[in-house]
Amino acid sequence: MWRALVFIGLLCVAAFGAVWLADRPGTVLVTFGGYELQTSVAVAAVALAAIALILALLWAGVTTILRLPSRLTFASRARRRARGYQAVSRGMVAVGAGDPIAARRYAGEAERLLGHEPLTLLLKAQAAQVSGNRAAAEAAFTQMMEEDDTRVLGLRGLFVEARRRGDALAAREYAAEAVRLAPAATWASDAVLEARCAERNWRGALESVERRASLGLLDKPTAKRHRAVLLTADALDRVEHDREGALNSAQDALKLAPTLIPAAALAGRILSDKGDLRRAAKVVETAWRSHPHPDLAEVYLNLRPGDSAFDRLKRAETLMKLSNGAPEGRLAVARAALDAREFARARAALQPLLVERPSMRVCLLMSDLEQAEHGATGRGREWLARATRAPRDPAWIADGVVSDQWAPISPVTGRLDAFVWQAPPDVLVAPEIAMSDDVTADLDDEPKALPVAATEEVSHIPVQPASEGRPAIAESEEEAKPSPSATPMRDNASPPRPEPVVFPATPPDVPRPKEEAVPARRGAFSIW
């Protein structure tokens, strides 16, 4: 649009000039070399414009001829660079696709066309990595360190290669140099923090966290949490030789994260040992309200050494009130009531946990309760059997590792604050045994009589005695007799396998007996 308006404007100016010259007639006389040339002003203006145009065209042609070699060279270089970057692009695709042959070919082509460009060196290093040539990859990364623009990239490549060959010291040096050159490099700061945590240099790790927080690499809640975890780790390392310093570190951690369970448990234990029971109870109760945990319950119940079982039971009931009847509170009450031999209280505390599928700890507590109250009965063994198939209780989990003890870093990846308190997944968990299962029935009760048809069928079941720790089936009163219709054995032939016994079904009009369990002798077998 604007170009059209400019063109129309120029046409208007030219027309105005032509009209202006036509309205003012005159002559132009040129004398040169004895010749005279006389013409009108309009013709002279047109001739002058034509001469100027011809001179401009001649100048453009001369300059084009003079610049032709440089332009040809520039075009050749442009085509070469275009081919080189195309090779880089295809090489990156080959690296991503995991094709080492194509990656090496394109890396060589890119280096031939582009020289030691940063992208060329990166493609060369990655092609060597894909091919498994670690020496070539390290050589390419070392070459990157010669240029300021690619020095940090080279350090990262050398860091990765050092970790792959297990050289932790070299990896740490590369990461530290990268942090010095580029403090905002996340991978370098993470590596330095991980290395200091692996060396249990918790104070140095705190400095790393502070630096990352100041650069904006961590948000404020995460930075506070990491500082609390590191202070707790420092307190755990100092608790054996410097209990006062450990207490200070644990209290500083609780100021940053009041619900951090390991810090609260450690601080409560140290304060209890010092005799400051009020502060210890306050620390544990604050953490318990948010996250009921068995470690906190253990510290709280044993705040004052030498207390009676009834005193511990009262404290357990306080914890259950603070947690609004949470499962951990009920388990603490049940354990304390069992120690105090208050069996009714223990059953009342565990009863809500038995409505759905009880966990392993609940089943074990019920087994202890049955054995403490009624002796070694089948009910206790039944709960033990259910415990083997019950869902697992929460534990400390980090990167697939289940641990009974908390740790500040993951044993697999070295990640800080990796352990979380949660229930492990129910993998390879067998179905729960029913309460009326014959295997877990009360073996000390008197056997009930079977219907006549059932006893006749059972008497023909062959019995194998218990051997090598396997449970044996209850023996019958008489030895198994072969069936009259059985086929006689041939010489050197193995005896035929007993056919499966099918119990006769009860007719619809005949009421089923209340007990159909196979009578077993007392002590004939055990479930363990």
Coordinates of C-alpha atoms in Angstrom, one line a residue, residues 354 356-360 363 379 381-391 432-435 440 528:
L354 CA -10.1 -54.8 62.7
E356 CA -11.3 -53.6 57.4
R357 CA -8.2 -55.6 56.5
P358 CA -5.9 -55.2 59.5
S359 CA -2.2 -54.4 59.0
M360 CA 0.7 -56.6 60.0
C363 CA -2.2 -58.8 63.6
R379 CA -6.3 -67.9 68.1
R381 CA -1.4 -68.7 65.9
E382 CA -4.3 -67.7 63.7
W383 CA -3.3 -64.0 64.0
L384 CA 0.3 -64.9 63.4
A385 CA -0.7 -66.6 60.1
R386 CA -2.8 -63.5 59.2
A387 CA 0.2 -61.3 59.8
T388 CA 2.1 -63.0 57.1
R389 CA -0.5 -62.0 54.6
A390 CA -1.6 -58.7 56.0
P391 CA -0.9 -55.4 54.4
E432 CA -6.0 -63.0 53.6
I433 CA -6.8 -66.2 55.4
A434 CA -10.4 -66.4 56.5
M435 CA -11.2 -66.5 60.2
T440 CA -5.6 -71.7 61.4
W528 CA 5.4 -73.0 61.2

